[in-house]
Short mmCIF file of C-alpha atoms and ligand atoms in Angstrom, two decimals:
data_model
loop_
_atom_site.label_atom_id
_atom_site.label_comp_id
_atom_site.label_asym_id
_atom_site.label_seq_id
_atom_site.Cartn_x
_atom_site.Cartn_y
_atom_site.Cartn_z
CA MET E 390 -5.72 -7.06 -6.96
CA LYS E 391 -4.92 -6.95 -3.26
CA PHE E 392 -6.85 -3.81 -1.74
CA PHE E 393 -3.89 -1.93 1.37
CA ILE E 394 -4.97 0.63 3.36
CA ASP E 395 -2.80 3.75 3.95
CA THR E 396 -2.74 5.01 7.48
CA ALA E 397 -1.96 4.94 10.31
CA ASN E 398 -5.35 5.15 11.75
CA LEU E 399 -7.11 2.20 13.79
CA LYS E 400 -9.59 3.55 12.58
CA ASP E 401 -9.68 3.14 9.76
CA ILE E 402 -7.53 0.41 9.50
CA LYS E 403 -10.65 -1.25 11.59
CA GLU E 404 -13.51 -0.14 9.17
CA ALA E 405 -11.68 -1.85 6.90
CA GLN E 406 -11.21 -4.74 8.29
CA ASP E 407 -14.52 -5.30 9.11
CA LEU E 408 -16.15 -4.31 5.38
CA GLY E 409 -13.86 -7.53 5.05
CA VAL E 410 -11.91 -6.63 1.64
CA LEU E 411 -8.82 -5.18 3.52
CA ASP E 412 -5.65 -7.03 2.22
CA GLY E 413 -2.98 -4.96 4.12
CA VAL E 414 -1.98 -2.03 5.29
CA THR E 415 0.89 0.91 4.50
CA THR E 416 2.33 3.33 6.56
CA ASN E 417 5.19 6.04 6.29
CA PRO E 418 7.18 7.94 8.83
CA SER E 419 4.33 10.78 7.82
CA LEU E 420 1.31 9.15 8.27
CA MET E 421 2.44 8.19 11.59
CA ALA E 422 3.53 11.82 12.70
CA LYS E 423 0.21 12.59 11.74
CA GLU E 424 -1.64 10.22 13.80
CA GLY E 425 0.88 12.20 16.79
CA ILE E 426 2.92 8.52 17.41
CA THR E 427 6.11 9.84 18.74
CA GLY E 428 9.65 8.34 19.93
CA SER E 429 10.38 4.56 19.00
CA ASP E 430 8.69 3.02 22.23
CA ASN E 431 5.50 3.74 20.53
CA ILE E 432 5.88 3.99 17.15
CA THR E 433 6.84 -0.25 18.40
CA GLN E 434 3.06 -0.52 20.23
CA HIS E 435 1.48 1.36 17.70
CA TYR E 436 2.59 -0.95 14.54
CA LYS E 437 2.11 -4.09 16.59
CA ALA E 438 -1.80 -2.34 17.36
CA ILE E 439 -2.18 -2.41 12.78
CA CYS E 440 -0.93 -5.48 12.78
CA ASP E 441 -3.60 -7.27 16.24
CA ILE E 442 -6.36 -5.66 13.07
CA VAL E 443 -5.00 -6.41 9.55
CA ASP E 444 -4.95 -10.20 8.55
CA GLY E 445 -2.32 -9.04 5.59
CA ASP E 446 0.84 -7.31 5.06
CA VAL E 447 1.69 -4.23 7.15
CA SER E 448 4.29 -2.70 5.91
CA ALA E 449 6.94 -0.23 8.04
CA GLU E 450 9.38 1.82 6.51
CA VAL E 451 12.63 2.54 7.68
CA ILE E 452 14.03 5.45 8.78
CA ALA E 453 17.25 4.93 8.50
CA THR E 454 18.98 6.07 5.05
CA ASP E 455 22.37 3.97 5.64
CA TYR E 456 23.06 0.49 3.99
CA HIS E 457 23.80 -1.07 7.94
CA GLY E 458 21.19 1.49 9.47
CA MET E 459 18.60 -0.10 7.74
CA ILE E 460 19.62 -3.36 7.72
CA LYS E 461 18.62 -2.78 11.35
CA GLU E 462 16.14 -1.03 12.06
CA GLY E 463 14.20 -3.98 9.27
CA LEU E 464 15.56 -6.79 11.44
CA ALA E 465 13.74 -5.07 14.32
CA LEU E 466 10.79 -4.19 12.57
CA ALA E 467 11.13 -7.60 11.63
CA LYS E 468 10.68 -9.63 14.58
CA LEU E 469 7.86 -7.72 15.90
CA ASN E 470 5.01 -9.54 14.03
CA ASP E 471 5.27 -11.80 10.87
CA LYS E 472 2.95 -9.48 8.86
CA ILE E 473 5.45 -6.53 9.26
CA VAL E 474 7.29 -5.95 5.40
CA VAL E 475 10.24 -3.78 6.14
CA LYS E 476 9.88 -0.59 4.03
CA ILE E 477 12.73 0.78 2.08
CA PRO E 478 12.89 4.13 0.19
CA MET E 479 14.72 3.57 -3.48
CA VAL E 480 18.11 4.99 -2.72
CA LYS E 481 21.34 2.90 -3.58
CA ASP E 482 21.61 1.76 -0.30
CA GLY E 483 18.08 0.48 -0.67
CA VAL E 484 18.64 -1.17 -3.23
CA ARG E 485 21.80 -3.39 -1.23
CA ALA E 486 19.30 -3.72 1.53
CA LEU E 487 16.14 -4.82 -0.17
CA LYS E 488 19.06 -7.95 -1.66
CA TYR E 489 20.09 -8.73 2.01
CA PHE E 490 16.49 -8.81 2.84
CA SER E 491 14.97 -11.50 0.21
CA GLU E 492 18.52 -13.60 1.07
CA ALA E 493 16.96 -14.22 4.34
CA GLY E 494 13.03 -14.74 3.33
CA ILE E 495 12.20 -10.93 5.63
CA LYS E 496 9.83 -9.49 3.36
CA THR E 497 10.18 -6.02 1.79
CA ASN E 498 8.38 -2.48 -0.21
CA CYS E 499 10.84 -0.57 -2.04
CA THR E 500 8.70 2.81 -1.47
CA LEU E 501 9.76 5.82 -3.37
CA VAL E 502 8.88 4.48 -6.81
CA PHE E 503 8.75 6.94 -9.70
CA SER E 504 10.43 5.83 -13.02
CA THR E 505 10.53 2.34 -14.77
CA GLY E 506 14.34 2.08 -14.08
CA GLN E 507 13.68 2.01 -10.03
CA ALA E 508 11.16 -0.29 -10.59
CA LEU E 509 13.46 -2.63 -12.44
CA LEU E 510 16.49 -2.82 -10.09
CA ALA E 511 13.46 -3.29 -7.22
CA ALA E 512 12.69 -6.95 -8.95
CA LYS E 513 15.68 -6.72 -9.68
CA VAL E 514 17.09 -7.70 -6.34
CA GLY E 515 13.64 -9.81 -4.64
CA ALA E 516 11.85 -6.63 -3.22
CA THR E 517 8.49 -8.11 -2.62
CA TYR E 518 7.10 -5.56 -3.49
CA VAL E 519 7.42 -2.22 -5.32
CA SER E 520 5.74 1.14 -4.66
CA PRO E 521 5.53 3.45 -7.66
CA PHE E 522 3.85 7.26 -6.30
CA ILE E 523 0.97 7.50 -9.03
CA GLY E 524 -0.49 10.86 -7.62
CA ARG E 525 2.78 12.91 -7.17
CA LEU E 526 3.46 11.70 -10.93
CA ASP E 527 0.04 12.69 -11.56
CA ASP E 528 0.61 16.18 -8.85
CA ILE E 529 3.53 16.89 -11.53
CA SER E 530 1.78 16.90 -14.61
CA THR E 531 3.26 13.36 -15.33
CA ASP E 532 1.10 10.22 -16.64
CA GLY E 533 1.08 8.38 -13.47
CA LEU E 534 -1.30 5.77 -14.91
CA SER E 535 1.42 4.71 -17.24
CA LEU E 536 4.14 3.92 -14.49
CA ILE E 537 2.13 1.54 -13.43
CA ARG E 538 1.25 0.23 -17.47
CA ASP E 539 5.05 0.01 -18.28
CA ILE E 540 6.06 -2.26 -14.88
CA ARG E 541 3.31 -4.59 -15.70
CA LEU E 542 4.81 -5.03 -19.06
CA ILE E 543 8.89 -5.13 -17.75
CA PHE E 544 7.73 -7.20 -15.29
CA ASP E 545 5.60 -9.33 -17.53
CA ASN E 546 8.75 -10.39 -19.82
CA TYR E 547 10.69 -11.37 -17.08
CA GLY E 548 7.92 -13.02 -15.58
CA TYR E 549 9.09 -11.87 -11.97
CA SER E 550 7.64 -12.34 -9.38
CA THR E 551 7.78 -8.76 -6.84
CA GLN E 552 4.27 -7.44 -6.99
CA ILE E 553 3.27 -3.80 -8.34
CA LEU E 554 1.80 -1.72 -5.67
CA ALA E 555 0.48 1.19 -6.26
CA ALA E 556 0.54 3.90 -4.04
CA SER E 557 -0.07 7.42 -4.31
CA VAL E 558 -3.91 6.64 -4.55
CA ARG E 559 -5.64 8.77 -4.84
CA HIS E 560 -9.76 8.29 -5.14
CA SER E 561 -12.05 5.32 -6.70
CA MET E 562 -10.64 5.48 -10.31
CA HIS E 563 -7.18 5.14 -9.20
CA ILE E 564 -8.36 1.75 -8.11
CA LEU E 565 -10.11 0.55 -10.76
CA ASN E 566 -7.20 1.96 -14.43
CA CYS E 567 -4.81 0.20 -11.42
CA ALA E 568 -6.56 -2.90 -11.70
CA LYS E 569 -7.28 -2.38 -15.39
CA LEU E 570 -3.61 -2.13 -15.76
CA GLY E 571 -2.74 -4.83 -13.83
CA ALA E 572 -1.77 -4.06 -10.72
CA ASP E 573 -1.44 -6.76 -7.71
CA VAL E 574 -2.39 -3.82 -5.30
CA THR E 575 -3.46 -0.88 -4.98
CA THR E 576 -2.78 1.05 -1.08
CA SER E 577 -5.19 4.15 -0.94
CA PRO E 578 -6.68 5.79 1.79
CA LEU E 579 -10.88 4.55 3.40
CA SER E 580 -12.50 7.19 1.82
CA ALA E 581 -10.83 5.63 -1.89
CA ILE E 582 -11.87 2.02 -1.31
CA THR E 583 -15.71 3.18 0.20
CA SER E 584 -16.61 5.57 -2.64
CA LEU E 585 -16.21 2.46 -4.64
CA LEU E 586 -19.38 1.81 -3.09
CA LYS E 587 -21.24 4.64 -4.72
CA HIS E 588 -24.11 4.51 -7.50
CA PRO E 589 -27.27 6.92 -7.87
CA LEU E 590 -29.15 4.23 -8.86
CA THR E 591 -28.01 1.81 -5.86
CA ASP E 592 -29.87 4.82 -3.66
CA ALA E 593 -32.72 5.27 -6.25
CA GLY E 594 -33.62 1.78 -6.58
CA LEU E 595 -33.22 1.10 -3.35
CA ALA E 596 -35.26 4.13 -2.64
CA ALA E 597 -37.46 2.49 -4.17
CA PHE E 598 -38.09 -0.95 -3.31
CA LEU E 599 -38.80 0.17 0.25
CA SER E 600 -41.19 2.70 -0.59
CA ASP E 601 -42.62 0.39 -2.77
CA HIS E 602 -42.78 -2.16 -0.19
CA ARG E 603 -43.98 0.50 2.72
CA LYS E 604 -47.02 1.67 -0.09
CA ALA E 605 -47.70 -2.92 -0.27
CA ALA E 606 -48.02 -3.30 3.67
CA GLY E 607 -50.69 0.32 3.41
CA ASN E 608 -47.96 1.60 5.92
C1 LIG W 2012 2.95 5.13 -0.41
O1 LIG W 2012 2.87 3.54 0.50
C2 LIG W 2012 2.68 5.74 0.68
O2 LIG W 2012 2.63 5.69 2.35
C3 LIG W 2012 1.71 6.40 0.57
O3 LIG W 2012 0.75 5.87 -0.79
C4 LIG W 2012 2.39 7.73 -0.59
O4 LIG W 2012 0.64 8.53 -0.52
P1 LIG W 2012 0.78 10.72 -0.71
O5 LIG W 2012 1.90 10.84 -2.19
O6 LIG W 2012 -0.43 10.19 -0.57
O7 LIG W 2012 1.67 10.88 0.71
#
């Protein structure tokens, strides 16, 4: 399973990259705003900076919601770097835009997916990634993970190559459950990735090893 980080924070992206587990980055307009990145020149420079850090795909979201606007913005984003994946919202014009980019050989990520029907449409038009938002479904007392399970079943039934990019992943158990269900990718904050490292028995075991070593050495 691929690990993407869901942030526009360059320090976190660098830390995940240095850990050696990072396969890509997803951003969205809210995450860019959180880092104080505004204005098209700054946004462009920021995407370039992210691409310089990571080896894998970098999702960059269009702001337009009409077909021609999405095509114009998406083409400009795709020109920035081969790593750029044009992120398109699941709206009617977005489906048409996904089809356009798919036929043009430009990678896409269909975002704001909350149902199997939306995922099926994205796969039909050849999206590279589809992003079901599991955390936001959990937030409204709906089982986000069951959406991953159902999309996996449907895509496998028909051999769709669209990758399931589990998004709105909030913690390490989301990552592990997505792995069990066969998601192709999870995108999460750095904290969800690093908390996979932690186990109290590891900490206790290491402390005992080091203490025994010190005692044997007479320290
Ligand atoms: C997906 O690509 C989105 O950027 C993201 O996962 C949204 O997560 P949130 O629900 O934590 O904002």
